[in-house]
């Protein structure tokens, strides 16, 4: 599904994956004591693992989720702890695997469950998402999001969460201890991830509805135990979420003429300077919503379209930057003009971290549309994960770099101790794939580096020079005399 030229590069450099498990197993063997000692060779193996993860693992997961639960389309929603209701059973669905979450969403509306909630004195059942499960159920059902990675403990501190169900990845180990200070029931659901002290309700696909009901009942039973402790959080922000490659294409031409032409044209003439993928985790080492929001605001101000995934989206949502109205107010004039014409916001949330594969398919569609680069490499686009913390973020960054996207990660470099590894990942990968992998802790430098890559790609493609403020100048109604004057 990648552009032909991108695939030719992979073939040339011997990094076409031969299967997901094979590459992972081989990678583990290479790093066993006394096997692969050449940095470049080892890194090329990591590239193969990462390409398998991105173009096979994540992309297939996204596709199957879309087949099972529907391709996302924009819908309004809410973000913030104000979503928790005093008179309803509040359940937070946290983790990554959408299958059980989808079933809980379905079963929460079941008349039997609603009646059960009423029998315990609650007015209803109120669901909220956390981390990537939040993205999944927000973009398909408009279920409010309680936030990203750094919000999970804070949600419990509100004292209003009757149950939090978790599956895999990004679950803080201290959640169970913390929940004991309140009344929250912690429910683990995956055989792969158990927590001492939590209630385990194992998820089984063939009895998904039953398991979902069991979890909901457990939360309902806990509703009468709610205490008065916890801090009152009432903030809520409006948002629009649920953009997929298919929908962005549809928005640019309708059902009959769906295409990426308007976006490519806007980039060619410099109305839009480039595209940034703002992805990845949020991180307790930086102030809440810190770097994601700072970068998103600066990029849209500079006429750069932002697509976001994972907890990066949560940061912008919680700050209220995910409505077209709010974000357009801060967008540069060229970007604003295009977004208003097409009817899209300047920050487009594409879904969970697995949905980074949607960015790959968007870049591929842009390459196929023509007028920019014929491959992913060379596009005026950059990937940024300013607050990353999870290992899989490294795999994501690597498959983007190997697909041709310059990638910048925040924080200290985990490979900074080796000049050779740093050089290979930045310079050698750029020569081979037109992508690169940098680590840069300073957010202002991240911003500058990204714009440099975008402008260099524009120059290499011989696109019109980007001029700030050139487009979108305020329209003035002219009288006859002024028109005559201007036509002279
Ligand atoms: S973006 Fe990072 S922190 Fe957030 S859910 Fe994904 S992996 Fe976890």
PDB file of N, CA and C in Angstrom, residues 335-393:
ATOM      1  N   UNK A 335      -3.756  28.864   5.858  1.00  0.00           N
ATOM      2  CA  UNK A 335      -4.336  27.615   6.368  1.00  0.00           C
ATOM      3  C   UNK A 335      -5.816  27.826   6.704  1.00  0.00           C
ATOM      4  N   UNK A 336      -6.078  28.975   7.298  1.00  0.00           N
ATOM      5  CA  UNK A 336      -7.463  29.287   7.681  1.00  0.00           C
ATOM      6  C   UNK A 336      -8.371  29.299   6.452  1.00  0.00           C
ATOM      7  N   UNK A 337      -7.869  29.930   5.388  1.00  0.00           N
ATOM      8  CA  UNK A 337      -8.660  30.029   4.163  1.00  0.00           C
ATOM      9  C   UNK A 337      -9.004  28.636   3.608  1.00  0.00           C
ATOM     10  N   UNK A 338      -7.978  27.761   3.579  1.00  0.00           N
ATOM     11  CA  UNK A 338      -8.196  26.411   3.038  1.00  0.00           C
ATOM     12  C   UNK A 338      -9.162  25.627   3.929  1.00  0.00           C
ATOM     13  N   UNK A 339      -8.925  25.705   5.234  1.00  0.00           N
ATOM     14  CA  UNK A 339      -9.769  24.934   6.162  1.00  0.00           C
ATOM     15  C   UNK A 339     -11.220  25.397   6.069  1.00  0.00           C
ATOM     16  N   UNK A 340     -11.400  26.698   5.950  1.00  0.00           N
ATOM     17  CA  UNK A 340     -12.782  27.207   5.840  1.00  0.00           C
ATOM     18  C   UNK A 340     -13.421  26.740   4.538  1.00  0.00           C
ATOM     19  N   UNK A 341     -12.622  26.738   3.444  1.00  0.00           N
ATOM     20  CA  UNK A 341     -13.175  26.339   2.148  1.00  0.00           C
ATOM     21  C   UNK A 341     -13.545  24.857   2.141  1.00  0.00           C
ATOM     22  N   UNK A 342     -12.649  24.020   2.704  1.00  0.00           N
ATOM     23  CA  UNK A 342     -12.917  22.569   2.694  1.00  0.00           C
ATOM     24  C   UNK A 342     -13.873  22.183   3.810  1.00  0.00           C
ATOM     25  N   UNK A 343     -13.833  22.949   4.882  1.00  0.00           N
ATOM     26  CA  UNK A 343     -14.690  22.636   6.034  1.00  0.00           C
ATOM     27  C   UNK A 343     -14.028  21.685   7.007  1.00  0.00           C
ATOM     28  N   UNK A 344     -12.706  21.866   7.199  1.00  0.00           N
ATOM     29  CA  UNK A 344     -12.003  21.030   8.184  1.00  0.00           C
ATOM     30  C   UNK A 344     -11.307  21.937   9.197  1.00  0.00           C
ATOM     31  N   UNK A 345     -11.120  21.445  10.431  1.00  0.00           N
ATOM     32  CA  UNK A 345     -10.329  22.234  11.380  1.00  0.00           C
ATOM     33  C   UNK A 345      -8.839  22.131  11.055  1.00  0.00           C
ATOM     34  N   UNK A 346      -8.021  23.066  11.536  1.00  0.00           N
ATOM     35  CA  UNK A 346      -6.576  23.004  11.217  1.00  0.00           C
ATOM     36  C   UNK A 346      -5.807  21.971  12.026  1.00  0.00           C
ATOM     37  N   UNK A 347      -6.444  21.413  13.077  1.00  0.00           N
ATOM     38  CA  UNK A 347      -5.832  20.286  13.792  1.00  0.00           C
ATOM     39  C   UNK A 347      -6.793  19.111  13.640  1.00  0.00           C
ATOM     40  N   UNK A 348      -6.332  18.059  12.974  1.00  0.00           N
ATOM     41  CA  UNK A 348      -7.230  16.934  12.671  1.00  0.00           C
ATOM     42  C   UNK A 348      -6.863  15.713  13.511  1.00  0.00           C
ATOM     43  N   UNK A 349      -7.687  15.346  14.493  1.00  0.00           N
ATOM     44  CA  UNK A 349      -7.388  14.137  15.251  1.00  0.00           C
ATOM     45  C   UNK A 349      -7.743  12.892  14.447  1.00  0.00           C
ATOM     46  N   UNK A 350      -6.763  12.007  14.266  1.00  0.00           N
ATOM     47  CA  UNK A 350      -6.960  10.826  13.405  1.00  0.00           C
ATOM     48  C   UNK A 350      -7.230   9.550  14.184  1.00  0.00           C
ATOM     49  N   UNK A 351      -7.120   9.635  15.531  1.00  0.00           N
ATOM     50  CA  UNK A 351      -7.434   8.436  16.314  1.00  0.00           C
ATOM     51  C   UNK A 351      -6.352   8.059  17.306  1.00  0.00           C
ATOM     52  N   UNK A 352      -6.256   6.765  17.572  1.00  0.00           N
ATOM     53  CA  UNK A 352      -5.357   6.261  18.616  1.00  0.00           C
ATOM     54  C   UNK A 352      -3.939   6.141  18.079  1.00  0.00           C
ATOM     55  N   UNK A 353      -3.022   5.609  18.919  1.00  0.00           N
ATOM     56  CA  UNK A 353      -1.633   5.518  18.433  1.00  0.00           C
ATOM     57  C   UNK A 353      -1.512   4.481  17.317  1.00  0.00           C
ATOM     58  N   UNK A 354      -2.369   3.465  17.327  1.00  0.00           N
ATOM     59  CA  UNK A 354      -2.340   2.494  16.241  1.00  0.00           C
ATOM     60  C   UNK A 354      -2.743   3.183  14.921  1.00  0.00           C
ATOM     61  N   UNK A 355      -3.524   4.241  15.039  1.00  0.00           N
ATOM     62  CA  UNK A 355      -4.001   4.956  13.850  1.00  0.00           C
ATOM     63  C   UNK A 355      -2.950   5.883  13.246  1.00  0.00           C
ATOM     64  N   UNK A 356      -1.727   5.837  13.766  1.00  0.00           N
ATOM     65  CA  UNK A 356      -0.657   6.536  13.052  1.00  0.00           C
ATOM     66  C   UNK A 356      -0.560   6.012  11.633  1.00  0.00           C
ATOM     67  N   UNK A 357      -1.039   4.769  11.454  1.00  0.00           N
ATOM     68  CA  UNK A 357      -1.035   4.212  10.098  1.00  0.00           C
ATOM     69  C   UNK A 357      -1.933   5.048   9.172  1.00  0.00           C
ATOM     70  N   UNK A 358      -2.904   5.759   9.742  1.00  0.00           N
ATOM     71  CA  UNK A 358      -3.745   6.629   8.887  1.00  0.00           C
ATOM     72  C   UNK A 358      -2.896   7.745   8.277  1.00  0.00           C
ATOM     73  N   UNK A 359      -1.869   8.192   9.027  1.00  0.00           N
ATOM     74  CA  UNK A 359      -0.990   9.239   8.474  1.00  0.00           C
ATOM     75  C   UNK A 359      -0.243   8.668   7.267  1.00  0.00           C
ATOM     76  N   UNK A 360       0.175   7.402   7.370  1.00  0.00           N
ATOM     77  CA  UNK A 360       0.876   6.785   6.228  1.00  0.00           C
ATOM     78  C   UNK A 360      -0.029   6.712   5.010  1.00  0.00           C
ATOM     79  N   UNK A 361      -1.298   6.352   5.247  1.00  0.00           N
ATOM     80  CA  UNK A 361      -2.184   6.222   4.075  1.00  0.00           C
ATOM     81  C   UNK A 361      -2.524   7.603   3.507  1.00  0.00           C
ATOM     82  N   UNK A 362      -2.579   8.611   4.366  1.00  0.00           N
ATOM     83  CA  UNK A 362      -2.827   9.976   3.862  1.00  0.00           C
ATOM     84  C   UNK A 362      -1.638  10.431   3.008  1.00  0.00           C
ATOM     85  N   UNK A 363      -0.423  10.194   3.517  1.00  0.00           N
ATOM     86  CA  UNK A 363       0.771  10.597   2.747  1.00  0.00           C
ATOM     87  C   UNK A 363       0.839   9.846   1.427  1.00  0.00           C
ATOM     88  N   UNK A 364       0.445   8.571   1.447  1.00  0.00           N
ATOM     89  CA  UNK A 364       0.449   7.777   0.217  1.00  0.00           C
ATOM     90  C   UNK A 364      -0.574   8.344  -0.772  1.00  0.00           C
ATOM     91  N   UNK A 365      -1.738   8.720  -0.266  1.00  0.00           N
ATOM     92  CA  UNK A 365      -2.770   9.291  -1.142  1.00  0.00           C
ATOM     93  C   UNK A 365      -2.306  10.631  -1.717  1.00  0.00           C
ATOM     94  N   UNK A 366      -1.587  11.402  -0.891  1.00  0.00           N
ATOM     95  CA  UNK A 366      -1.068  12.693  -1.394  1.00  0.00           C
ATOM     96  C   UNK A 366      -0.033  12.467  -2.481  1.00  0.00           C
ATOM     97  N   UNK A 367       0.800  11.424  -2.305  1.00  0.00           N
ATOM     98  CA  UNK A 367       1.805  11.116  -3.337  1.00  0.00           C
ATOM     99  C   UNK A 367       1.116  10.675  -4.625  1.00  0.00           C
ATOM    100  N   UNK A 368       0.062   9.869  -4.489  1.00  0.00           N
ATOM    101  CA  UNK A 368      -0.650   9.365  -5.676  1.00  0.00           C
ATOM    102  C   UNK A 368      -1.392  10.492  -6.389  1.00  0.00           C
ATOM    103  N   UNK A 369      -1.819  11.488  -5.643  1.00  0.00           N
ATOM    104  CA  UNK A 369      -2.583  12.589  -6.235  1.00  0.00           C
ATOM    105  C   UNK A 369      -1.730  13.408  -7.208  1.00  0.00           C
ATOM    106  N   UNK A 370      -0.433  13.497  -6.940  1.00  0.00           N
ATOM    107  CA  UNK A 370       0.479  14.198  -7.840  1.00  0.00           C
ATOM    108  C   UNK A 370       0.647  15.662  -7.488  1.00  0.00           C
ATOM    109  N   UNK A 371       1.760  16.210  -8.004  1.00  0.00           N
ATOM    110  CA  UNK A 371       2.023  17.634  -7.794  1.00  0.00           C
ATOM    111  C   UNK A 371       2.970  17.882  -6.630  1.00  0.00           C
ATOM    112  N   UNK A 372       3.152  16.860  -5.791  1.00  0.00           N
ATOM    113  CA  UNK A 372       4.140  16.984  -4.712  1.00  0.00           C
ATOM    114  C   UNK A 372       5.174  15.880  -4.953  1.00  0.00           C
ATOM    115  N   UNK A 373       5.634  15.231  -3.904  1.00  0.00           N
ATOM    116  CA  UNK A 373       6.598  14.150  -4.115  1.00  0.00           C
ATOM    117  C   UNK A 373       5.874  12.886  -4.601  1.00  0.00           C
ATOM    118  N   UNK A 374       6.581  12.053  -5.384  1.00  0.00           N
ATOM    119  CA  UNK A 374       5.967  10.800  -5.858  1.00  0.00           C
ATOM    120  C   UNK A 374       6.059   9.694  -4.816  1.00  0.00           C
ATOM    121  N   UNK A 375       6.778   9.988  -3.751  1.00  0.00           N
ATOM    122  CA  UNK A 375       6.918   9.006  -2.668  1.00  0.00           C
ATOM    123  C   UNK A 375       6.675   9.742  -1.359  1.00  0.00           C
ATOM    124  N   UNK A 376       6.650   8.990  -0.261  1.00  0.00           N
ATOM    125  CA  UNK A 376       6.433   9.656   1.027  1.00  0.00           C
ATOM    126  C   UNK A 376       7.624  10.548   1.350  1.00  0.00           C
ATOM    127  N   UNK A 377       8.824  10.042   1.113  1.00  0.00           N
ATOM    128  CA  UNK A 377      10.023  10.860   1.288  1.00  0.00           C
ATOM    129  C   UNK A 377       9.958  12.077   0.384  1.00  0.00           C
ATOM    130  N   UNK A 378      10.387  13.203   0.912  1.00  0.00           N
ATOM    131  CA  UNK A 378      10.404  14.412   0.097  1.00  0.00           C
ATOM    132  C   UNK A 378       9.149  15.245   0.209  1.00  0.00           C
ATOM    133  N   UNK A 379       8.137  14.753   0.916  1.00  0.00           N
ATOM    134  CA  UNK A 379       6.930  15.550   1.149  1.00  0.00           C
ATOM    135  C   UNK A 379       7.252  16.634   2.183  1.00  0.00           C
ATOM    136  N   UNK A 380       6.601  17.792   2.076  1.00  0.00           N
ATOM    137  CA  UNK A 380       6.831  18.790   3.122  1.00  0.00           C
ATOM    138  C   UNK A 380       6.067  18.424   4.397  1.00  0.00           C
ATOM    139  N   UNK A 381       6.518  17.364   5.011  1.00  0.00           N
ATOM    140  CA  UNK A 381       5.849  16.870   6.218  1.00  0.00           C
ATOM    141  C   UNK A 381       6.857  16.362   7.228  1.00  0.00           C
ATOM    142  N   UNK A 382       6.502  16.469   8.495  1.00  0.00           N
ATOM    143  CA  UNK A 382       7.386  16.047   9.582  1.00  0.00           C
ATOM    144  C   UNK A 382       6.538  15.343  10.645  1.00  0.00           C
ATOM    145  N   UNK A 383       7.122  14.345  11.315  1.00  0.00           N
ATOM    146  CA  UNK A 383       6.431  13.682  12.432  1.00  0.00           C
ATOM    147  C   UNK A 383       7.088  14.091  13.750  1.00  0.00           C
ATOM    148  N   UNK A 384       6.279  14.398  14.734  1.00  0.00           N
ATOM    149  CA  UNK A 384       6.841  14.847  16.017  1.00  0.00           C
ATOM    150  C   UNK A 384       6.146  14.127  17.171  1.00  0.00           C
ATOM    151  N   UNK A 385       6.940  13.623  18.114  1.00  0.00           N
ATOM    152  CA  UNK A 385       6.387  13.062  19.357  1.00  0.00           C
ATOM    153  C   UNK A 385       7.107  13.768  20.504  1.00  0.00           C
ATOM    154  N   UNK A 386       6.608  14.926  20.915  1.00  0.00           N
ATOM    155  CA  UNK A 386       7.397  15.763  21.831  1.00  0.00           C
ATOM    156  C   UNK A 386       7.457  15.225  23.250  1.00  0.00           C
ATOM    157  N   UNK A 387       6.496  14.366  23.631  1.00  0.00           N
ATOM    158  CA  UNK A 387       6.460  13.915  25.025  1.00  0.00           C
ATOM    159  C   UNK A 387       6.518  12.388  25.140  1.00  0.00           C
ATOM    160  N   UNK A 388       7.043  11.743  24.140  1.00  0.00           N
ATOM    161  CA  UNK A 388       6.982  10.272  24.085  1.00  0.00           C
ATOM    162  C   UNK A 388       7.558   9.643  25.364  1.00  0.00           C
ATOM    163  N   UNK A 389       7.040   8.469  25.705  1.00  0.00           N
ATOM    164  CA  UNK A 389       7.609   7.731  26.830  1.00  0.00           C
ATOM    165  C   UNK A 389       7.523   6.221  26.605  1.00  0.00           C
ATOM    166  N   UNK A 390       6.662   5.786  25.677  1.00  0.00           N
ATOM    167  CA  UNK A 390       6.426   4.355  25.526  1.00  0.00           C
ATOM    168  C   UNK A 390       7.386   3.774  24.480  1.00  0.00           C
ATOM    169  N   UNK A 391       7.769   2.495  24.684  1.00  0.00           N
ATOM    170  CA  UNK A 391       8.690   1.862  23.732  1.00  0.00           C
ATOM    171  C   UNK A 391       8.100   1.853  22.329  1.00  0.00           C
ATOM    172  N   UNK A 392       6.797   1.667  22.260  1.00  0.00           N
ATOM    173  CA  UNK A 392       6.232   1.532  20.908  1.00  0.00           C
ATOM    174  C   UNK A 392       6.329   2.844  20.136  1.00  0.00           C
ATOM    175  N   UNK A 393       6.460   3.965  20.868  1.00  0.00           N
ATOM    176  CA  UNK A 393       6.646   5.244  20.181  1.00  0.00           C
ATOM    177  C   UNK A 393       7.932   5.200  19.350  1.00  0.00           C
TER     178      UNK A 393
END
